[in-house]
PDB file of C-alpha atoms in Angstrom:
ATOM      1  CA  MET A  80     -22.900  17.583  -5.852  1.00  0.00           C
ATOM      2  CA  PRO A  81     -23.712  14.182  -7.361  1.00  0.00           C
ATOM      3  CA  VAL A  82     -25.971  11.653  -5.681  1.00  0.00           C
ATOM      4  CA  ARG A  83     -23.834   8.660  -4.741  1.00  0.00           C
ATOM      5  CA  GLY A  84     -25.974   5.547  -4.632  1.00  0.00           C
ATOM      6  CA  LEU A  85     -24.693   2.334  -3.094  1.00  0.00           C
ATOM      7  CA  CYS A  86     -26.604  -0.550  -4.717  1.00  0.00           C
ATOM      8  CA  VAL A  87     -26.604  -3.731  -2.642  1.00  0.00           C
ATOM      9  CA  GLY A  88     -27.517  -7.256  -3.716  1.00  0.00           C
ATOM     10  CA  LEU A  89     -28.647  -6.189  -7.168  1.00  0.00           C
ATOM     11  CA  SER A  90     -25.976  -8.120  -9.089  1.00  0.00           C
ATOM     12  CA  ASP A  91     -28.605 -10.530 -10.398  1.00  0.00           C
ATOM     13  CA  ASP A  92     -30.421  -7.561 -11.852  1.00  0.00           C
ATOM     14  CA  GLY A  93     -27.685  -5.275 -13.113  1.00  0.00           C
ATOM     15  CA  SER A  94     -30.264  -3.394 -15.144  1.00  0.00           C
ATOM     16  CA  VAL A  95     -31.408  -1.450 -12.060  1.00  0.00           C
ATOM     17  CA  ALA A  96     -27.917  -0.301 -11.099  1.00  0.00           C
ATOM     18  CA  SER A  97     -26.847   0.380 -14.686  1.00  0.00           C
ATOM     19  CA  SER A  98     -30.118   2.183 -15.468  1.00  0.00           C
ATOM     20  CA  LEU A  99     -29.652   4.381 -12.414  1.00  0.00           C
ATOM     21  CA  ALA A 100     -26.110   5.199 -13.502  1.00  0.00           C
ATOM     22  CA  ALA A 101     -27.289   5.992 -17.044  1.00  0.00           C
ATOM     23  CA  ALA A 102     -30.222   8.171 -15.941  1.00  0.00           C
ATOM     24  CA  GLU A 103     -29.859  11.803 -16.922  1.00  0.00           C
ATOM     25  CA  THR A 104     -30.519  13.661 -13.711  1.00  0.00           C
ATOM     26  CA  ASP A 105     -29.508  16.875 -12.063  1.00  0.00           C
ATOM     27  CA  PRO A 106     -27.620  16.226  -9.894  1.00  0.00           C
ATOM     28  CA  PRO A 107     -26.224  13.119 -11.615  1.00  0.00           C
ATOM     29  CA  ILE A 108     -26.442   9.742  -9.915  1.00  0.00           C
ATOM     30  CA  GLU A 109     -23.154   7.902  -9.436  1.00  0.00           C
ATOM     31  CA  VAL A 110     -23.652   4.200  -8.709  1.00  0.00           C
ATOM     32  CA  GLU A 111     -21.418   1.804  -6.829  1.00  0.00           C
ATOM     33  CA  THR A 112     -22.469  -1.829  -6.468  1.00  0.00           C
ATOM     34  CA  VAL A 113     -21.626  -4.343  -3.764  1.00  0.00           C
ATOM     35  CA  PRO A 114     -22.888  -7.943  -3.625  1.00  0.00           C
ATOM     36  CA  THR A 115     -23.978  -8.300   0.014  1.00  0.00           C
ATOM     37  CA  GLY A 116     -25.127  -6.420   3.078  1.00  0.00           C
ATOM     38  CA  THR A 117     -21.823  -7.216   4.765  1.00  0.00           C
ATOM     39  CA  HIS A 118     -19.947  -5.523   1.930  1.00  0.00           C
ATOM     40  CA  ALA A 119     -22.275  -2.534   2.173  1.00  0.00           C
ATOM     41  CA  LEU A 120     -21.649  -2.172   5.909  1.00  0.00           C
ATOM     42  CA  ASP A 121     -17.902  -2.419   5.341  1.00  0.00           C
ATOM     43  CA  ARG A 122     -18.222   0.302   2.708  1.00  0.00           C
ATOM     44  CA  LEU A 123     -20.292   2.537   4.976  1.00  0.00           C
ATOM     45  CA  THR A 124     -18.058   2.202   8.016  1.00  0.00           C
ATOM     46  CA  THR A 125     -14.539   2.038   6.601  1.00  0.00           C
ATOM     47  CA  GLU A 126     -14.572   4.550   3.770  1.00  0.00           C
ATOM     48  CA  THR A 127     -15.381   8.233   3.575  1.00  0.00           C
ATOM     49  CA  ASP A 128     -18.942   9.325   4.209  1.00  0.00           C
ATOM     50  CA  ASP A 129     -19.806   9.920   0.578  1.00  0.00           C
ATOM     51  CA  VAL A 130     -22.769   7.563   0.185  1.00  0.00           C
ATOM     52  CA  SER A 131     -25.932   9.582  -0.408  1.00  0.00           C
ATOM     53  CA  CYS A 132     -28.412   6.715  -0.590  1.00  0.00           C
ATOM     54  CA  LEU A 133     -28.539   2.961  -0.091  1.00  0.00           C
ATOM     55  CA  VAL A 134     -30.551   0.988  -2.682  1.00  0.00           C
ATOM     56  CA  THR A 135     -30.876  -2.591  -1.518  1.00  0.00           C
ATOM     57  CA  GLY A 136     -32.534  -5.792  -2.539  1.00  0.00           C
ATOM     58  CA  TYR A 137     -34.295  -7.886   0.061  1.00  0.00           C
ATOM     59  CA  GLU A 138     -31.935 -10.871   0.009  1.00  0.00           C
ATOM     60  CA  VAL A 139     -28.443  -9.439   0.513  1.00  0.00           C
ATOM     61  CA  GLY A 140     -26.264 -12.364   1.470  1.00  0.00           C
ATOM     62  CA  SER A 141     -26.534 -13.557   5.057  1.00  0.00           C
ATOM     63  CA  MET A 142     -28.909 -10.749   5.991  1.00  0.00           C
ATOM     64  CA  THR A 143     -32.071  -9.195   4.680  1.00  0.00           C
ATOM     65  CA  GLY A 144     -32.502  -5.682   3.397  1.00  0.00           C
ATOM     66  CA  LEU A 145     -34.288  -4.876   6.658  1.00  0.00           C
ATOM     67  CA  ASP A 146     -31.297  -6.152   8.668  1.00  0.00           C
ATOM     68  CA  LEU A 147     -29.058  -3.958   6.522  1.00  0.00           C
ATOM     69  CA  LEU A 148     -31.381  -0.999   7.090  1.00  0.00           C
ATOM     70  CA  ALA A 149     -31.122  -1.397  10.870  1.00  0.00           C
ATOM     71  CA  ALA A 150     -27.325  -1.679  10.754  1.00  0.00           C
ATOM     72  CA  ALA A 151     -26.994   1.268   8.355  1.00  0.00           C
ATOM     73  CA  ARG A 152     -29.141   3.415  10.670  1.00  0.00           C
ATOM     74  CA  VAL A 153     -26.582   2.824  13.451  1.00  0.00           C
ATOM     75  CA  HIS A 154     -23.948   4.311  11.143  1.00  0.00           C
ATOM     76  CA  ASP A 155     -26.153   7.191   9.936  1.00  0.00           C
ATOM     77  CA  PRO A 156     -29.697   7.486  11.356  1.00  0.00           C
ATOM     78  CA  ASN A 157     -30.903   9.617   8.441  1.00  0.00           C
ATOM     79  CA  LEU A 158     -29.294   7.928   5.429  1.00  0.00           C
ATOM     80  CA  PRO A 159     -31.972   7.343   2.772  1.00  0.00           C
ATOM     81  CA  VAL A 160     -32.568   3.623   2.212  1.00  0.00           C
ATOM     82  CA  VAL A 161     -34.657   2.303  -0.676  1.00  0.00           C
ATOM     83  CA  LEU A 162     -35.720  -1.358  -0.573  1.00  0.00           C
ATOM     84  CA  LEU A 163     -36.367  -3.250  -3.830  1.00  0.00           C
ATOM     85  CA  THR A 164     -38.212  -6.528  -3.512  1.00  0.00           C
ATOM     86  CA  ASP A 165     -39.514  -9.268  -5.756  1.00  0.00           C
ATOM     87  CA  ASP A 166     -42.308  -9.993  -3.250  1.00  0.00           C
ATOM     88  CA  GLY A 167     -45.035  -7.405  -3.151  1.00  0.00           C
ATOM     89  CA  SER A 168     -46.728  -8.672  -0.014  1.00  0.00           C
ATOM     90  CA  GLU A 169     -48.465  -6.220   2.276  1.00  0.00           C
ATOM     91  CA  ARG A 170     -46.691  -7.767   5.253  1.00  0.00           C
ATOM     92  CA  LEU A 171     -43.257  -7.046   3.798  1.00  0.00           C
ATOM     93  CA  ALA A 172     -44.277  -3.504   2.878  1.00  0.00           C
ATOM     94  CA  SER A 173     -45.602  -2.978   6.403  1.00  0.00           C
ATOM     95  CA  ASP A 174     -42.418  -4.401   7.942  1.00  0.00           C
ATOM     96  CA  ALA A 175     -40.277  -2.158   5.727  1.00  0.00           C
ATOM     97  CA  ILE A 176     -42.236   0.969   6.598  1.00  0.00           C
ATOM     98  CA  SER A 177     -42.219   0.089  10.309  1.00  0.00           C
ATOM     99  CA  ALA A 178     -38.441  -0.396  10.138  1.00  0.00           C
ATOM    100  CA  GLY A 179     -38.062   3.137   8.762  1.00  0.00           C
ATOM    101  CA  VAL A 180     -37.227   2.484   5.119  1.00  0.00           C
ATOM    102  CA  THR A 181     -37.257   5.698   3.099  1.00  0.00           C
ATOM    103  CA  ASP A 182     -39.011   4.048   0.193  1.00  0.00           C
ATOM    104  CA  TYR A 183     -40.177   0.604  -0.885  1.00  0.00           C
ATOM    105  CA  PHE A 184     -40.424  -0.639  -4.472  1.00  0.00           C
ATOM    106  CA  ARG A 185     -41.397  -3.911  -6.065  1.00  0.00           C
ATOM    107  CA  ARG A 186     -39.071  -4.585  -8.967  1.00  0.00           C
ATOM    108  CA  SER A 187     -42.095  -5.118 -11.194  1.00  0.00           C
ATOM    109  CA  VAL A 188     -42.925  -1.408 -10.815  1.00  0.00           C
ATOM    110  CA  LEU A 189     -39.626  -0.677 -12.563  1.00  0.00           C
ATOM    111  CA  ALA A 190     -40.469  -2.760 -15.654  1.00  0.00           C
ATOM    112  CA  ASP A 191     -41.100   0.429 -17.639  1.00  0.00           C
ATOM    113  CA  GLY A 192     -37.919   2.101 -16.441  1.00  0.00           C
ATOM    114  CA  VAL A 193     -36.277   3.493 -13.337  1.00  0.00           C
ATOM    115  CA  GLY A 194     -37.841   6.952 -13.619  1.00  0.00           C
ATOM    116  CA  PRO A 195     -39.978   6.571 -10.460  1.00  0.00           C
ATOM    117  CA  LEU A 196     -36.988   5.197  -8.551  1.00  0.00           C
ATOM    118  CA  VAL A 197     -34.753   8.040  -9.749  1.00  0.00           C
ATOM    119  CA  ASP A 198     -37.352  10.604  -8.658  1.00  0.00           C
ATOM    120  CA  ARG A 199     -37.670   9.078  -5.190  1.00  0.00           C
ATOM    121  CA  ILE A 200     -33.909   8.782  -4.737  1.00  0.00           C
ATOM    122  CA  THR A 201     -33.209  12.384  -5.743  1.00  0.00           C
ATOM    123  CA  THR A 202     -36.032  13.676  -3.528  1.00  0.00           C
ATOM    124  CA  ALA A 203     -34.887  11.582  -0.559  1.00  0.00           C
ATOM    125  CA  VAL A 204     -31.270  12.715  -0.977  1.00  0.00           C
ATOM    126  CA  SER A 205     -32.309  16.359  -1.318  1.00  0.00           C
ATOM    127  CA  ASN A 206     -34.327  16.097   1.916  1.00  0.00           C
ATOM    128  CA  TYR A 207     -31.426  14.294   3.623  1.00  0.00           C
ATOM    129  CA  ARG A 208     -28.931  16.966   2.609  1.00  0.00           C
ATOM    130  CA  THR A 209     -31.273  19.726   3.758  1.00  0.00           C
ATOM    131  CA  ARG A 210     -31.687  18.072   7.182  1.00  0.00           C
ATOM    132  CA  GLU A 211     -27.921  17.632   7.468  1.00  0.00           C
ATOM    133  CA  ALA A 212     -27.326  21.303   6.616  1.00  0.00           C
ATOM    134  CA  VAL A 213     -29.922  22.421   9.165  1.00  0.00           C
ATOM    135  CA  THR A 214     -28.353  20.177  11.817  1.00  0.00           C
ATOM    136  CA  ARG A 215     -24.884  21.599  11.108  1.00  0.00           C
ATOM    137  CA  GLY A 216     -26.254  25.144  11.283  1.00  0.00           C
ATOM    138  CA  TYR A 217     -28.016  24.426  14.563  1.00  0.00           C
ATOM    139  CA  LEU A 218     -24.868  22.907  16.070  1.00  0.00           C
ATOM    140  CA  ALA A 219     -22.863  25.933  14.929  1.00  0.00           C
ATOM    141  CA  MET A 220     -25.320  28.260  16.687  1.00  0.00           C
ATOM    142  CA  GLU A 221     -25.373  26.109  19.812  1.00  0.00           C
ATOM    143  CA  THR A 222     -21.609  26.144  20.181  1.00  0.00           C
ATOM    144  CA  ALA A 223     -21.006  29.761  19.127  1.00  0.00           C
ATOM    145  CA  ARG A 224     -19.404  31.998  21.729  1.00  0.00           C
ATOM    146  CA  GLU A 225     -21.474  34.899  20.459  1.00  0.00           C
ATOM    147  CA  GLY A 226     -25.024  35.311  21.647  1.00  0.00           C
ATOM    148  CA  ILE A 227     -27.558  34.269  19.003  1.00  0.00           C
ATOM    149  CA  SER A 228     -31.318  34.515  19.239  1.00  0.00           C
ATOM    150  CA  LEU A 229     -34.288  34.222  16.887  1.00  0.00           C
ATOM    151  CA  LEU A 230     -37.619  35.996  17.340  1.00  0.00           C
ATOM    152  CA  ASP A 231     -41.034  35.249  15.907  1.00  0.00           C
ATOM    153  CA  ALA A 232     -43.137  37.926  14.166  1.00  0.00           C
ATOM    154  CA  LYS A 233     -44.470  39.123  17.536  1.00  0.00           C
ATOM    155  CA  GLY A 234     -41.012  39.607  19.062  1.00  0.00           C
ATOM    156  CA  ARG A 235     -40.966  36.436  21.182  1.00  0.00           C
ATOM    157  CA  PHE A 236     -37.890  34.254  21.495  1.00  0.00           C
ATOM    158  CA  ILE A 237     -38.183  31.033  19.520  1.00  0.00           C
ATOM    159  CA  TYR A 238     -34.491  30.180  19.850  1.00  0.00           C
ATOM    160  CA  LEU A 239     -31.478  31.377  21.792  1.00  0.00           C
ATOM    161  CA  ASN A 240     -28.147  29.784  22.470  1.00  0.00           C
ATOM    162  CA  GLN A 241     -26.626  29.523  25.925  1.00  0.00           C
ATOM    163  CA  ALA A 242     -24.189  32.365  25.206  1.00  0.00           C
ATOM    164  CA  TYR A 243     -27.148  34.709  24.590  1.00  0.00           C
ATOM    165  CA  ALA A 244     -28.849  33.685  27.829  1.00  0.00           C
ATOM    166  CA  ASP A 245     -25.571  34.166  29.717  1.00  0.00           C
ATOM    167  CA  ILE A 246     -25.141  37.698  28.364  1.00  0.00           C
ATOM    168  CA  TYR A 247     -28.435  38.727  29.941  1.00  0.00           C
ATOM    169  CA  GLY A 248     -28.148  36.515  33.016  1.00  0.00           C
ATOM    170  CA  TYR A 249     -31.299  34.522  32.341  1.00  0.00           C
ATOM    171  CA  ASP A 250     -32.048  30.838  32.309  1.00  0.00           C
ATOM    172  CA  ARG A 251     -32.457  29.861  28.684  1.00  0.00           C
ATOM    173  CA  GLU A 252     -35.781  28.100  29.234  1.00  0.00           C
ATOM    174  CA  ARG A 253     -37.266  31.179  30.938  1.00  0.00           C
ATOM    175  CA  LEU A 254     -36.595  33.315  27.873  1.00  0.00           C
ATOM    176  CA  LEU A 255     -38.053  30.923  25.292  1.00  0.00           C
ATOM    177  CA  GLY A 256     -41.512  32.199  24.415  1.00  0.00           C
ATOM    178  CA  ALA A 257     -40.929  35.503  26.263  1.00  0.00           C
ATOM    179  CA  HIS A 258     -40.961  38.843  24.478  1.00  0.00           C
ATOM    180  CA  TRP A 259     -37.578  40.505  23.960  1.00  0.00           C
ATOM    181  CA  GLU A 260     -38.800  43.488  26.052  1.00  0.00           C
ATOM    182  CA  ARG A 261     -38.217  41.336  29.150  1.00  0.00           C
ATOM    183  CA  LEU A 262     -34.472  41.966  28.762  1.00  0.00           C
ATOM    184  CA  TYR A 263     -34.704  45.755  29.136  1.00  0.00           C
ATOM    185  CA  PRO A 264     -35.929  48.101  31.845  1.00  0.00           C
ATOM    186  CA  ASP A 265     -39.165  49.880  30.888  1.00  0.00           C
ATOM    187  CA  ASP A 266     -37.392  53.183  30.339  1.00  0.00           C
ATOM    188  CA  GLN A 267     -35.070  51.612  27.713  1.00  0.00           C
ATOM    189  CA  VAL A 268     -37.650  49.675  25.677  1.00  0.00           C
ATOM    190  CA  GLU A 269     -38.698  52.698  23.604  1.00  0.00           C
ATOM    191  CA  GLN A 270     -35.060  53.467  22.755  1.00  0.00           C
ATOM    192  CA  VAL A 271     -34.522  49.866  21.607  1.00  0.00           C
ATOM    193  CA  TYR A 272     -37.569  50.109  19.336  1.00  0.00           C
ATOM    194  CA  GLU A 273     -36.137  53.273  17.808  1.00  0.00           C
ATOM    195  CA  ASP A 274     -32.736  51.627  17.303  1.00  0.00           C
ATOM    196  CA  ILE A 275     -34.119  48.623  15.453  1.00  0.00           C
ATOM    197  CA  VAL A 276     -36.485  50.568  13.192  1.00  0.00           C
TER     198      VAL A 276
END
């Protein structure tokens, strides 16, 4: 699946957006450009959720890249956001990191090419997609009608859904951290061991 990058406020420096689009990567990077933060927010909230990463300048119309970051996080709290700035001040870097930017680049770092930016974008998107897949899997287990549980190497419950707890008539929290033997009378534990080996 391609990485779909939404580049914001980079029209004065089309080389970044066009270089990203031309980069040979696996997966490929598809680039869409919009002139301002307002356009980016419209794109994020009115069209399909196909944006993989937001790459924004600092001055993006009537807002800053940090304002756009905050608004984008309302739409999707985990969307990777990369901030490109002309100013390399420590204060701006600190503000960006405190605001939760995924990555921060001074444009001067990209003078020799967008390779470092491409690497960071693809890594951030890969991590984002992995988190999204884990979240979907967790939600599927939580809402399943079938009982699902996970044990650690010592046979203790590290996860169980409500359906599993209901099957055995236990409070979910009481089973977390308990050994699976708790669910069976002593005279049945040996038989269970034999069945699972």
